[in-house]
Amino acid sequence: MKIIRAKDYAELSKKAANIMAAQIINKPDCVLGLATGSSPIGLYKELIKKYENGDISFSKVRTINLDEYRGITKDNDQSYYYFMNDNLFSHVDIKAENTNIPNGENPDAEAECARYDAVIESFGGADIQLLGIGHDGHIGFNEPSDHFEKGTNCIDLTQMTIEANARFFASIDDVPKQAYTMGCGSIMKAKTVLLVANGKAKADIIYKAACGEVTPQIPASILQMHPNAIFVCDDEALSVVAEKCPEMISEF
Ligand code: GLP
């Protein structure tokens, strides 16, 4: 695992966007695994700038998103479908048919998980998988558990996640209670994994994920076993790692 430090969110977003852009330049028809949440928004803004400057094109890029709330409609402004269009897809030259997100409108969980696994399989997994991290260590929506899920699954969100995500909804009662998420096995199959985290509230969980025991109770800890996992974090998110295992942090 490589941990790249950034002094703040703006620098984090630029460094992480450079890594994603390098992937697109190296392989214009690459498969990008994409993430939602507030952490990658700055990175998406940087990618849009690179597209506008003519440095990168998404015309051949294919995407697979990590997750989607179950029981949410695509036009709901809190759906991850809406988020991706709003924060990236509508600003670049990506073809809509090349983008993939679990269908939160499909009530048949078994069918939806099988469909999404087939999509991931048909692409041979992601070339680079972008991740944020939940306060409980979840990646995608893989919540703490007694095992790591391999494939796409329908998950009950923990109270901690519901509370964390309530800030985006009119009220906590509006937060969906379930989600479809790509499994940890599919995430681990990506050739590169790129996790972004910022802010003091993520410092403990970044330490546990990067330096603690590998356990499904901290789903992100599985990334310690990935041959090419890169964490790009700001100084605040790295404050506990810097104190307890500073040798993990590389300058970049
Ligand atoms: C949600 C998403 C995750 C994301 C997490 C953290 O639960 N499903 O993919 O990593 O939120 O979000 P934020 O980046 O806003 O802290």
Tab-separated table of N, CA and C in Angstrom, residues 20 31-35 64-66 125-131 182 186-188 190-195 230:
chain	number	residue	atom	x	y	z
A	20	MET	N	-5.770	9.394	-11.864
A	20	MET	CA	-6.873	8.928	-12.734
A	20	MET	C	-6.614	9.355	-14.185
A	31	VAL	N	-11.381	1.041	-17.978
A	31	VAL	CA	-12.580	0.906	-17.144
A	31	VAL	C	-12.297	1.620	-15.826
A	32	LEU	N	-13.036	2.703	-15.602
A	32	LEU	CA	-12.891	3.438	-14.349
A	32	LEU	C	-13.954	2.956	-13.374
A	33	GLY	N	-13.544	2.551	-12.201
A	33	GLY	CA	-14.495	2.259	-11.128
A	33	GLY	C	-14.704	3.567	-10.384
A	34	LEU	N	-15.938	4.021	-10.296
A	34	LEU	CA	-16.182	5.355	-9.732
A	34	LEU	C	-16.919	5.293	-8.400
A	35	ALA	N	-16.776	6.378	-7.653
A	35	ALA	CA	-17.327	6.447	-6.296
A	35	ALA	C	-18.107	7.739	-6.113
A	64	ILE	N	-17.796	1.818	-14.141
A	64	ILE	CA	-18.671	1.021	-13.270
A	64	ILE	C	-18.668	1.689	-11.901
A	65	ASN	N	-19.840	2.079	-11.452
A	65	ASN	CA	-19.916	2.714	-10.138
A	65	ASN	C	-20.030	1.686	-9.032
A	66	LEU	N	-19.602	2.104	-7.871
A	66	LEU	CA	-19.566	1.195	-6.730
A	66	LEU	C	-20.933	0.788	-6.211
A	125	GLY	N	-13.350	-6.396	-14.759
A	125	GLY	CA	-13.048	-5.570	-13.585
A	125	GLY	C	-12.539	-4.191	-13.989
A	126	ALA	N	-12.270	-3.381	-12.988
A	126	ALA	CA	-11.837	-1.999	-13.252
A	126	ALA	C	-10.323	-1.930	-13.434
A	127	ASP	N	-9.877	-1.005	-14.281
A	127	ASP	CA	-8.438	-0.732	-14.353
A	127	ASP	C	-8.018	0.045	-13.111
A	128	ILE	N	-8.869	0.983	-12.739
A	128	ILE	CA	-8.603	1.726	-11.496
A	128	ILE	C	-9.926	1.927	-10.777
A	129	GLN	N	-9.958	1.605	-9.506
A	129	GLN	CA	-11.187	1.757	-8.723
A	129	GLN	C	-10.995	2.876	-7.717
A	130	LEU	N	-11.794	3.912	-7.857
A	130	LEU	CA	-11.774	5.027	-6.915
A	130	LEU	C	-12.653	4.678	-5.715
A	131	LEU	N	-12.190	5.036	-4.522
A	131	LEU	CA	-12.961	4.776	-3.308
A	131	LEU	C	-12.916	5.981	-2.375
A	182	MET	N	-21.143	-3.024	-5.016
A	182	MET	CA	-20.117	-3.919	-5.540
A	182	MET	C	-19.448	-4.582	-4.322
A	186	SER	N	-14.863	-7.814	-5.827
A	186	SER	CA	-14.783	-7.085	-7.111
A	186	SER	C	-13.858	-5.888	-6.984
A	187	ILE	N	-13.914	-5.197	-5.849
A	187	ILE	CA	-13.028	-4.040	-5.630
A	187	ILE	C	-11.572	-4.515	-5.668
A	188	MET	N	-11.317	-5.639	-5.028
A	188	MET	CA	-9.929	-6.160	-4.967
A	188	MET	C	-9.427	-6.610	-6.332
A	190	ALA	N	-9.760	-4.939	-9.046
A	190	ALA	CA	-9.296	-3.778	-9.828
A	190	ALA	C	-7.763	-3.792	-9.861
A	191	LYS	N	-7.211	-3.357	-10.990
A	191	LYS	CA	-5.735	-3.400	-11.098
A	191	LYS	C	-5.090	-2.386	-10.146
A	192	THR	N	-5.733	-1.242	-10.018
A	192	THR	CA	-5.274	-0.222	-9.058
A	192	THR	C	-6.482	0.216	-8.234
A	193	VAL	N	-6.253	0.441	-6.957
A	193	VAL	CA	-7.305	0.996	-6.109
A	193	VAL	C	-6.810	2.341	-5.594
A	194	LEU	N	-7.651	3.355	-5.730
A	194	LEU	CA	-7.282	4.714	-5.332
A	194	LEU	C	-8.296	5.215	-4.314
A	195	LEU	N	-7.869	5.343	-3.059
A	195	LEU	CA	-8.793	5.787	-2.010
A	195	LEU	C	-8.464	7.220	-1.618
A	230	ILE	N	-3.502	2.664	-3.473
A	230	ILE	CA	-2.944	3.995	-3.209
A	230	ILE	C	-3.967	4.779	-2.387
